[in-house]
Amino acid sequence: MKVPATNGVTLRPIRPEDGGFLYRVYASTRREELAQVGWGEAQKAAFLRMQFDAQSSYFRENYEGAEFSVILEDGRPVGRLYVARWPEEIRIVDIALLPEHRNAGVGSMLLGGLISESEESGKPVSIHVERFNPALRLYERLGFREVEDKGVYLLMERSPGAATH
């Protein structure tokens, strides 16, 4: 995906040395959820490591050929974007930013790039979103609509030409 260089946000492929950073991004997405359990910090850390490793393996095994990128802002890593491009669909496998970079337009700009790609290719763009994810409202404003209820997750899709709010 091409990202406009004027805003300081770029993508680069993940590298082996990004493991610690990618774990931090993942852990930050689970912080609120884990704050509600009565575990000690060591238990939380062990759980997060196990879940991160399982998710990483799942993504690699089930999204072969996907683009796994680190999001950089002014050269500094601020998040991750994983995208699979299939013959009939563009699937956002994962998009996550560190907390201090959320609600600052970075995610919206990247989603806008994927929506432009969708418009140009004529393919819908889709994403699985957890029901409690605050970004759910952003996806709806950008024209994504629920196409399947998967319990904890919703499969959302934006068709080319969909209206934004």
mmCIF file with all atom_site columns, C-alpha atoms in Angstrom:
data_model
loop_
_atom_site.group_PDB
_atom_site.id
_atom_site.type_symbol
_atom_site.label_atom_id
_atom_site.label_alt_id
_atom_site.label_comp_id
_atom_site.label_asym_id
_atom_site.label_entity_id
_atom_site.label_seq_id
_atom_site.pdbx_PDB_ins_code
_atom_site.Cartn_x
_atom_site.Cartn_y
_atom_site.Cartn_z
_atom_site.occupancy
_atom_site.B_iso_or_equiv
_atom_site.pdbx_formal_charge
_atom_site.auth_seq_id
_atom_site.auth_comp_id
_atom_site.auth_asym_id
_atom_site.auth_atom_id
_atom_site.pdbx_PDB_model_num
ATOM 1   C CA . MET A 1 1   ? 0.000   0.000   0.000  1.00 0.00 ? 1   MET A CA 1
ATOM 2   C CA . LYS A 1 2   ? 1.288   3.430   -0.825 1.00 0.00 ? 2   LYS A CA 1
ATOM 3   C CA . VAL A 1 3   ? 1.204   5.927   2.018  1.00 0.00 ? 3   VAL A CA 1
ATOM 4   C CA . PRO A 1 4   ? 1.487   9.667   1.337  1.00 0.00 ? 4   PRO A CA 1
ATOM 5   C CA . ALA A 1 5   ? 4.934   10.734  2.533  1.00 0.00 ? 5   ALA A CA 1
ATOM 6   C CA . THR A 1 6   ? 3.849   14.282  3.378  1.00 0.00 ? 6   THR A CA 1
ATOM 7   C CA . ASN A 1 7   ? 2.419   13.337  6.773  1.00 0.00 ? 7   ASN A CA 1
ATOM 8   C CA . GLY A 1 8   ? 5.496   11.483  8.088  1.00 0.00 ? 8   GLY A CA 1
ATOM 9   C CA . VAL A 1 9   ? 3.704   8.104   8.197  1.00 0.00 ? 9   VAL A CA 1
ATOM 10  C CA . THR A 1 10  ? 5.318   5.228   6.337  1.00 0.00 ? 10  THR A CA 1
ATOM 11  C CA . LEU A 1 11  ? 5.192   1.445   6.364  1.00 0.00 ? 11  LEU A CA 1
ATOM 12  C CA . ARG A 1 12  ? 8.037   -1.044  6.301  1.00 0.00 ? 12  ARG A CA 1
ATOM 13  C CA . PRO A 1 13  ? 8.041   -4.840  6.406  1.00 0.00 ? 13  PRO A CA 1
ATOM 14  C CA . ILE A 1 14  ? 8.401   -6.325  9.880  1.00 0.00 ? 14  ILE A CA 1
ATOM 15  C CA . ARG A 1 15  ? 11.843  -7.659  10.748 1.00 0.00 ? 15  ARG A CA 1
ATOM 16  C CA . PRO A 1 16  ? 12.948  -10.251 13.319 1.00 0.00 ? 16  PRO A CA 1
ATOM 17  C CA . GLU A 1 17  ? 14.233  -7.500  15.616 1.00 0.00 ? 17  GLU A CA 1
ATOM 18  C CA . ASP A 1 18  ? 10.724  -5.975  15.761 1.00 0.00 ? 18  ASP A CA 1
ATOM 19  C CA . GLY A 1 19  ? 9.471   -8.767  18.043 1.00 0.00 ? 19  GLY A CA 1
ATOM 20  C CA . GLY A 1 20  ? 9.681   -6.756  21.266 1.00 0.00 ? 20  GLY A CA 1
ATOM 21  C CA . PHE A 1 21  ? 7.977   -3.754  19.719 1.00 0.00 ? 21  PHE A CA 1
ATOM 22  C CA . LEU A 1 22  ? 5.203   -5.857  18.159 1.00 0.00 ? 22  LEU A CA 1
ATOM 23  C CA . TYR A 1 23  ? 4.623   -7.505  21.542 1.00 0.00 ? 23  TYR A CA 1
ATOM 24  C CA . ARG A 1 24  ? 4.286   -4.039  23.165 1.00 0.00 ? 24  ARG A CA 1
ATOM 25  C CA . VAL A 1 25  ? 1.709   -3.032  20.552 1.00 0.00 ? 25  VAL A CA 1
ATOM 26  C CA . TYR A 1 26  ? -0.247  -6.251  21.114 1.00 0.00 ? 26  TYR A CA 1
ATOM 27  C CA . ALA A 1 27  ? -0.092  -5.940  24.919 1.00 0.00 ? 27  ALA A CA 1
ATOM 28  C CA . SER A 1 28  ? -1.374  -2.367  24.700 1.00 0.00 ? 28  SER A CA 1
ATOM 29  C CA . THR A 1 29  ? -4.498  -3.583  22.888 1.00 0.00 ? 29  THR A CA 1
ATOM 30  C CA . ARG A 1 30  ? -5.316  -5.936  25.763 1.00 0.00 ? 30  ARG A CA 1
ATOM 31  C CA . ARG A 1 31  ? -4.546  -3.566  28.666 1.00 0.00 ? 31  ARG A CA 1
ATOM 32  C CA . GLU A 1 32  ? -8.150  -2.580  29.481 1.00 0.00 ? 32  GLU A CA 1
ATOM 33  C CA . GLU A 1 33  ? -9.378  -6.154  29.208 1.00 0.00 ? 33  GLU A CA 1
ATOM 34  C CA . LEU A 1 34  ? -6.683  -7.481  31.579 1.00 0.00 ? 34  LEU A CA 1
ATOM 35  C CA . ALA A 1 35  ? -7.213  -4.670  34.078 1.00 0.00 ? 35  ALA A CA 1
ATOM 36  C CA . GLN A 1 36  ? -10.498 -6.377  34.944 1.00 0.00 ? 36  GLN A CA 1
ATOM 37  C CA . VAL A 1 37  ? -9.020  -9.737  35.944 1.00 0.00 ? 37  VAL A CA 1
ATOM 38  C CA . GLY A 1 38  ? -7.568  -10.448 39.349 1.00 0.00 ? 38  GLY A CA 1
ATOM 39  C CA . TRP A 1 39  ? -4.200  -11.688 38.128 1.00 0.00 ? 39  TRP A CA 1
ATOM 40  C CA . GLY A 1 40  ? -0.802  -10.544 39.255 1.00 0.00 ? 40  GLY A CA 1
ATOM 41  C CA . GLU A 1 41  ? 1.572   -8.847  36.829 1.00 0.00 ? 41  GLU A CA 1
ATOM 42  C CA . ALA A 1 42  ? 3.549   -12.059 36.222 1.00 0.00 ? 42  ALA A CA 1
ATOM 43  C CA . GLN A 1 43  ? 0.361   -13.956 35.310 1.00 0.00 ? 43  GLN A CA 1
ATOM 44  C CA . LYS A 1 44  ? -0.737  -11.168 32.966 1.00 0.00 ? 44  LYS A CA 1
ATOM 45  C CA . ALA A 1 45  ? 2.681   -11.073 31.299 1.00 0.00 ? 45  ALA A CA 1
ATOM 46  C CA . ALA A 1 46  ? 2.722   -14.858 30.805 1.00 0.00 ? 46  ALA A CA 1
ATOM 47  C CA . PHE A 1 47  ? -0.814  -14.790 29.388 1.00 0.00 ? 47  PHE A CA 1
ATOM 48  C CA . LEU A 1 48  ? -0.002  -11.908 27.039 1.00 0.00 ? 48  LEU A CA 1
ATOM 49  C CA . ARG A 1 49  ? 3.162   -13.639 25.789 1.00 0.00 ? 49  ARG A CA 1
ATOM 50  C CA . MET A 1 50  ? 1.262   -16.871 25.133 1.00 0.00 ? 50  MET A CA 1
ATOM 51  C CA . GLN A 1 51  ? -1.547  -15.038 23.326 1.00 0.00 ? 51  GLN A CA 1
ATOM 52  C CA . PHE A 1 52  ? 0.863   -12.900 21.293 1.00 0.00 ? 52  PHE A CA 1
ATOM 53  C CA . ASP A 1 53  ? 2.832   -15.953 20.182 1.00 0.00 ? 53  ASP A CA 1
ATOM 54  C CA . ALA A 1 54  ? -0.380  -17.827 19.279 1.00 0.00 ? 54  ALA A CA 1
ATOM 55  C CA . GLN A 1 55  ? -1.748  -14.856 17.319 1.00 0.00 ? 55  GLN A CA 1
ATOM 56  C CA . SER A 1 56  ? 1.537   -14.360 15.465 1.00 0.00 ? 56  SER A CA 1
ATOM 57  C CA . SER A 1 57  ? 1.635   -18.032 14.476 1.00 0.00 ? 57  SER A CA 1
ATOM 58  C CA . TYR A 1 58  ? -2.019  -17.960 13.425 1.00 0.00 ? 58  TYR A CA 1
ATOM 59  C CA . PHE A 1 59  ? -1.515  -14.901 11.229 1.00 0.00 ? 59  PHE A CA 1
ATOM 60  C CA . ARG A 1 60  ? 1.579   -16.392 9.553  1.00 0.00 ? 60  ARG A CA 1
ATOM 61  C CA . GLU A 1 61  ? -0.123  -19.747 8.927  1.00 0.00 ? 61  GLU A CA 1
ATOM 62  C CA . ASN A 1 62  ? -3.507  -18.426 7.776  1.00 0.00 ? 62  ASN A CA 1
ATOM 63  C CA . TYR A 1 63  ? -2.511  -15.300 5.864  1.00 0.00 ? 63  TYR A CA 1
ATOM 64  C CA . GLU A 1 64  ? 0.367   -16.544 3.750  1.00 0.00 ? 64  GLU A CA 1
ATOM 65  C CA . GLY A 1 65  ? 1.510   -13.833 1.383  1.00 0.00 ? 65  GLY A CA 1
ATOM 66  C CA . ALA A 1 66  ? 0.009   -11.037 3.493  1.00 0.00 ? 66  ALA A CA 1
ATOM 67  C CA . GLU A 1 67  ? 1.868   -7.771  3.939  1.00 0.00 ? 67  GLU A CA 1
ATOM 68  C CA . PHE A 1 68  ? 3.027   -7.558  7.582  1.00 0.00 ? 68  PHE A CA 1
ATOM 69  C CA . SER A 1 69  ? 4.180   -3.980  8.241  1.00 0.00 ? 69  SER A CA 1
ATOM 70  C CA . VAL A 1 70  ? 5.384   -1.764  11.044 1.00 0.00 ? 70  VAL A CA 1
ATOM 71  C CA . ILE A 1 71  ? 3.755   1.673   10.980 1.00 0.00 ? 71  ILE A CA 1
ATOM 72  C CA . LEU A 1 72  ? 6.370   4.412   11.302 1.00 0.00 ? 72  LEU A CA 1
ATOM 73  C CA . GLU A 1 73  ? 5.722   8.044   12.141 1.00 0.00 ? 73  GLU A CA 1
ATOM 74  C CA . ASP A 1 74  ? 8.699   10.284  11.430 1.00 0.00 ? 74  ASP A CA 1
ATOM 75  C CA . GLY A 1 75  ? 10.820  7.116   11.352 1.00 0.00 ? 75  GLY A CA 1
ATOM 76  C CA . ARG A 1 76  ? 9.695   5.861   14.774 1.00 0.00 ? 76  ARG A CA 1
ATOM 77  C CA . PRO A 1 77  ? 7.618   2.667   15.120 1.00 0.00 ? 77  PRO A CA 1
ATOM 78  C CA . VAL A 1 78  ? 4.097   3.447   16.345 1.00 0.00 ? 78  VAL A CA 1
ATOM 79  C CA . GLY A 1 79  ? 2.027   0.419   15.321 1.00 0.00 ? 79  GLY A CA 1
ATOM 80  C CA . ARG A 1 80  ? 1.418   -2.486  13.002 1.00 0.00 ? 80  ARG A CA 1
ATOM 81  C CA . LEU A 1 81  ? -0.657  -3.040  9.881  1.00 0.00 ? 81  LEU A CA 1
ATOM 82  C CA . TYR A 1 82  ? -1.208  -6.497  8.405  1.00 0.00 ? 82  TYR A CA 1
ATOM 83  C CA . VAL A 1 83  ? -3.063  -6.732  5.089  1.00 0.00 ? 83  VAL A CA 1
ATOM 84  C CA . ALA A 1 84  ? -3.960  -9.730  2.903  1.00 0.00 ? 84  ALA A CA 1
ATOM 85  C CA . ARG A 1 85  ? -4.818  -9.060  -0.727 1.00 0.00 ? 85  ARG A CA 1
ATOM 86  C CA . TRP A 1 86  ? -6.964  -11.810 -2.141 1.00 0.00 ? 86  TRP A CA 1
ATOM 87  C CA . PRO A 1 87  ? -8.422  -12.098 -5.658 1.00 0.00 ? 87  PRO A CA 1
ATOM 88  C CA . GLU A 1 88  ? -11.853 -10.874 -4.501 1.00 0.00 ? 88  GLU A CA 1
ATOM 89  C CA . GLU A 1 89  ? -11.106 -8.918  -1.321 1.00 0.00 ? 89  GLU A CA 1
ATOM 90  C CA . ILE A 1 90  ? -8.637  -6.775  0.611  1.00 0.00 ? 90  ILE A CA 1
ATOM 91  C CA . ARG A 1 91  ? -8.557  -8.054  4.213  1.00 0.00 ? 91  ARG A CA 1
ATOM 92  C CA . ILE A 1 92  ? -7.190  -5.944  7.031  1.00 0.00 ? 92  ILE A CA 1
ATOM 93  C CA . VAL A 1 93  ? -5.800  -8.732  9.183  1.00 0.00 ? 93  VAL A CA 1
ATOM 94  C CA . ASP A 1 94  ? -4.778  -6.342  11.954 1.00 0.00 ? 94  ASP A CA 1
ATOM 95  C CA . ILE A 1 95  ? -4.228  -2.655  12.567 1.00 0.00 ? 95  ILE A CA 1
ATOM 96  C CA . ALA A 1 96  ? -3.019  -1.474  15.968 1.00 0.00 ? 96  ALA A CA 1
ATOM 97  C CA . LEU A 1 97  ? -1.273  1.603   17.291 1.00 0.00 ? 97  LEU A CA 1
ATOM 98  C CA . LEU A 1 98  ? 0.443   2.311   20.592 1.00 0.00 ? 98  LEU A CA 1
ATOM 99  C CA . PRO A 1 99  ? -1.972  4.199   22.896 1.00 0.00 ? 99  PRO A CA 1
ATOM 100 C CA . GLU A 1 100 ? -0.162  7.534   22.604 1.00 0.00 ? 100 GLU A CA 1
ATOM 101 C CA . HIS A 1 101 ? -0.612  7.446   18.802 1.00 0.00 ? 101 HIS A CA 1
ATOM 102 C CA . ARG A 1 102 ? -4.311  6.570   18.757 1.00 0.00 ? 102 ARG A CA 1
ATOM 103 C CA . ASN A 1 103 ? -6.954  9.175   17.874 1.00 0.00 ? 103 ASN A CA 1
ATOM 104 C CA . ALA A 1 104 ? -4.345  11.261  16.070 1.00 0.00 ? 104 ALA A CA 1
ATOM 105 C CA . GLY A 1 105 ? -5.343  10.482  12.487 1.00 0.00 ? 105 GLY A CA 1
ATOM 106 C CA . VAL A 1 106 ? -2.693  7.843   11.728 1.00 0.00 ? 106 VAL A CA 1
ATOM 107 C CA . GLY A 1 107 ? -5.143  4.931   11.607 1.00 0.00 ? 107 GLY A CA 1
ATOM 108 C CA . SER A 1 108 ? -7.696  6.955   9.642  1.00 0.00 ? 108 SER A CA 1
ATOM 109 C CA . MET A 1 109 ? -5.055  7.907   7.088  1.00 0.00 ? 109 MET A CA 1
ATOM 110 C CA . LEU A 1 110 ? -3.973  4.273   6.644  1.00 0.00 ? 110 LEU A CA 1
ATOM 111 C CA . LEU A 1 111 ? -7.580  3.107   6.365  1.00 0.00 ? 111 LEU A CA 1
ATOM 112 C CA . GLY A 1 112 ? -8.146  5.854   3.797  1.00 0.00 ? 112 GLY A CA 1
ATOM 113 C CA . GLY A 1 113 ? -5.293  4.444   1.748  1.00 0.00 ? 113 GLY A CA 1
ATOM 114 C CA . LEU A 1 114 ? -6.839  0.980   1.843  1.00 0.00 ? 114 LEU A CA 1
ATOM 115 C CA . ILE A 1 115 ? -10.245 2.410   0.922  1.00 0.00 ? 115 ILE A CA 1
ATOM 116 C CA . SER A 1 116 ? -8.639  4.173   -2.066 1.00 0.00 ? 116 SER A CA 1
ATOM 117 C CA . GLU A 1 117 ? -7.044  0.870   -3.071 1.00 0.00 ? 117 GLU A CA 1
ATOM 118 C CA . SER A 1 118 ? -10.464 -0.771  -2.745 1.00 0.00 ? 118 SER A CA 1
ATOM 119 C CA . GLU A 1 119 ? -12.056 1.879   -4.949 1.00 0.00 ? 119 GLU A CA 1
ATOM 120 C CA . GLU A 1 120 ? -9.341  1.531   -7.601 1.00 0.00 ? 120 GLU A CA 1
ATOM 121 C CA . SER A 1 121 ? -9.392  -2.286  -7.619 1.00 0.00 ? 121 SER A CA 1
ATOM 122 C CA . GLY A 1 122 ? -13.163 -2.691  -7.297 1.00 0.00 ? 122 GLY A CA 1
ATOM 123 C CA . LYS A 1 123 ? -12.605 -5.069  -4.359 1.00 0.00 ? 123 LYS A CA 1
ATOM 124 C CA . PRO A 1 124 ? -14.271 -4.694  -0.968 1.00 0.00 ? 124 PRO A CA 1
ATOM 125 C CA . VAL A 1 125 ? -12.077 -4.145  2.071  1.00 0.00 ? 125 VAL A CA 1
ATOM 126 C CA . SER A 1 126 ? -12.898 -6.093  5.231  1.00 0.00 ? 126 SER A CA 1
ATOM 127 C CA . ILE A 1 127 ? -11.800 -6.468  8.841  1.00 0.00 ? 127 ILE A CA 1
ATOM 128 C CA . HIS A 1 128 ? -12.713 -8.490  11.941 1.00 0.00 ? 128 HIS A CA 1
ATOM 129 C CA . VAL A 1 129 ? -13.451 -6.112  14.826 1.00 0.00 ? 129 VAL A CA 1
ATOM 130 C CA . GLU A 1 130 ? -14.045 -6.968  18.464 1.00 0.00 ? 130 GLU A CA 1
ATOM 131 C CA . ARG A 1 131 ? -17.446 -5.745  19.660 1.00 0.00 ? 131 ARG A CA 1
ATOM 132 C CA . PHE A 1 132 ? -15.917 -3.584  22.400 1.00 0.00 ? 132 PHE A CA 1
ATOM 133 C CA . ASN A 1 133 ? -13.194 -2.039  20.198 1.00 0.00 ? 133 ASN A CA 1
ATOM 134 C CA . PRO A 1 134 ? -13.526 1.773   20.297 1.00 0.00 ? 134 PRO A CA 1
ATOM 135 C CA . ALA A 1 135 ? -12.440 1.875   16.613 1.00 0.00 ? 135 ALA A CA 1
ATOM 136 C CA . LEU A 1 136 ? -15.741 0.208   15.659 1.00 0.00 ? 136 LEU A CA 1
ATOM 137 C CA . ARG A 1 137 ? -17.341 3.661   15.353 1.00 0.00 ? 137 ARG A CA 1
ATOM 138 C CA . LEU A 1 138 ? -14.512 4.812   13.077 1.00 0.00 ? 138 LEU A CA 1
ATOM 139 C CA . TYR A 1 139 ? -15.053 1.845   10.747 1.00 0.00 ? 139 TYR A CA 1
ATOM 140 C CA . GLU A 1 140 ? -18.776 2.608   10.615 1.00 0.00 ? 140 GLU A CA 1
ATOM 141 C CA . ARG A 1 141 ? -18.096 6.285   9.810  1.00 0.00 ? 141 ARG A CA 1
ATOM 142 C CA . LEU A 1 142 ? -15.798 5.170   6.985  1.00 0.00 ? 142 LEU A CA 1
ATOM 143 C CA . GLY A 1 143 ? -18.591 3.091   5.423  1.00 0.00 ? 143 GLY A CA 1
ATOM 144 C CA . PHE A 1 144 ? -17.848 -0.366  6.843  1.00 0.00 ? 144 PHE A CA 1
ATOM 145 C CA . ARG A 1 145 ? -20.944 -2.441  7.566  1.00 0.00 ? 145 ARG A CA 1
ATOM 146 C CA . GLU A 1 146 ? -21.407 -5.623  9.583  1.00 0.00 ? 146 GLU A CA 1
ATOM 147 C CA . VAL A 1 147 ? -21.658 -8.623  7.257  1.00 0.00 ? 147 VAL A CA 1
ATOM 148 C CA . GLU A 1 148 ? -21.274 -11.446 9.789  1.00 0.00 ? 148 GLU A CA 1
ATOM 149 C CA . ASP A 1 149 ? -21.632 -11.782 13.553 1.00 0.00 ? 149 ASP A CA 1
ATOM 150 C CA . LYS A 1 150 ? -18.912 -14.089 14.865 1.00 0.00 ? 150 LYS A CA 1
ATOM 151 C CA . GLY A 1 151 ? -19.701 -13.749 18.561 1.00 0.00 ? 151 GLY A CA 1
ATOM 152 C CA . VAL A 1 152 ? -16.873 -11.735 20.064 1.00 0.00 ? 152 VAL A CA 1
ATOM 153 C CA . TYR A 1 153 ? -15.962 -10.405 16.613 1.00 0.00 ? 153 TYR A CA 1
ATOM 154 C CA . LEU A 1 154 ? -17.885 -8.771  13.815 1.00 0.00 ? 154 LEU A CA 1
ATOM 155 C CA . LEU A 1 155 ? -16.799 -9.188  10.220 1.00 0.00 ? 155 LEU A CA 1
ATOM 156 C CA . MET A 1 156 ? -17.144 -5.740  8.688  1.00 0.00 ? 156 MET A CA 1
ATOM 157 C CA . GLU A 1 157 ? -16.857 -4.878  5.029  1.00 0.00 ? 157 GLU A CA 1
ATOM 158 C CA . ARG A 1 158 ? -16.742 -1.719  2.979  1.00 0.00 ? 158 ARG A CA 1
ATOM 159 C CA . SER A 1 159 ? -17.788 -2.064  -0.643 1.00 0.00 ? 159 SER A CA 1
ATOM 160 C CA . PRO A 1 160 ? -16.309 0.201   -3.294 1.00 0.00 ? 160 PRO A CA 1
ATOM 161 C CA . GLY A 1 161 ? -18.482 3.287   -3.586 1.00 0.00 ? 161 GLY A CA 1
ATOM 162 C CA . ALA A 1 162 ? -19.873 3.013   -0.043 1.00 0.00 ? 162 ALA A CA 1
ATOM 163 C CA . ALA A 1 163 ? -20.836 6.293   1.570  1.00 0.00 ? 163 ALA A CA 1
ATOM 164 C CA . THR A 1 164 ? -18.884 7.611   4.534  1.00 0.00 ? 164 THR A CA 1
ATOM 165 C CA . HIS A 1 165 ? -20.432 9.497   7.454  1.00 0.00 ? 165 HIS A CA 1
#
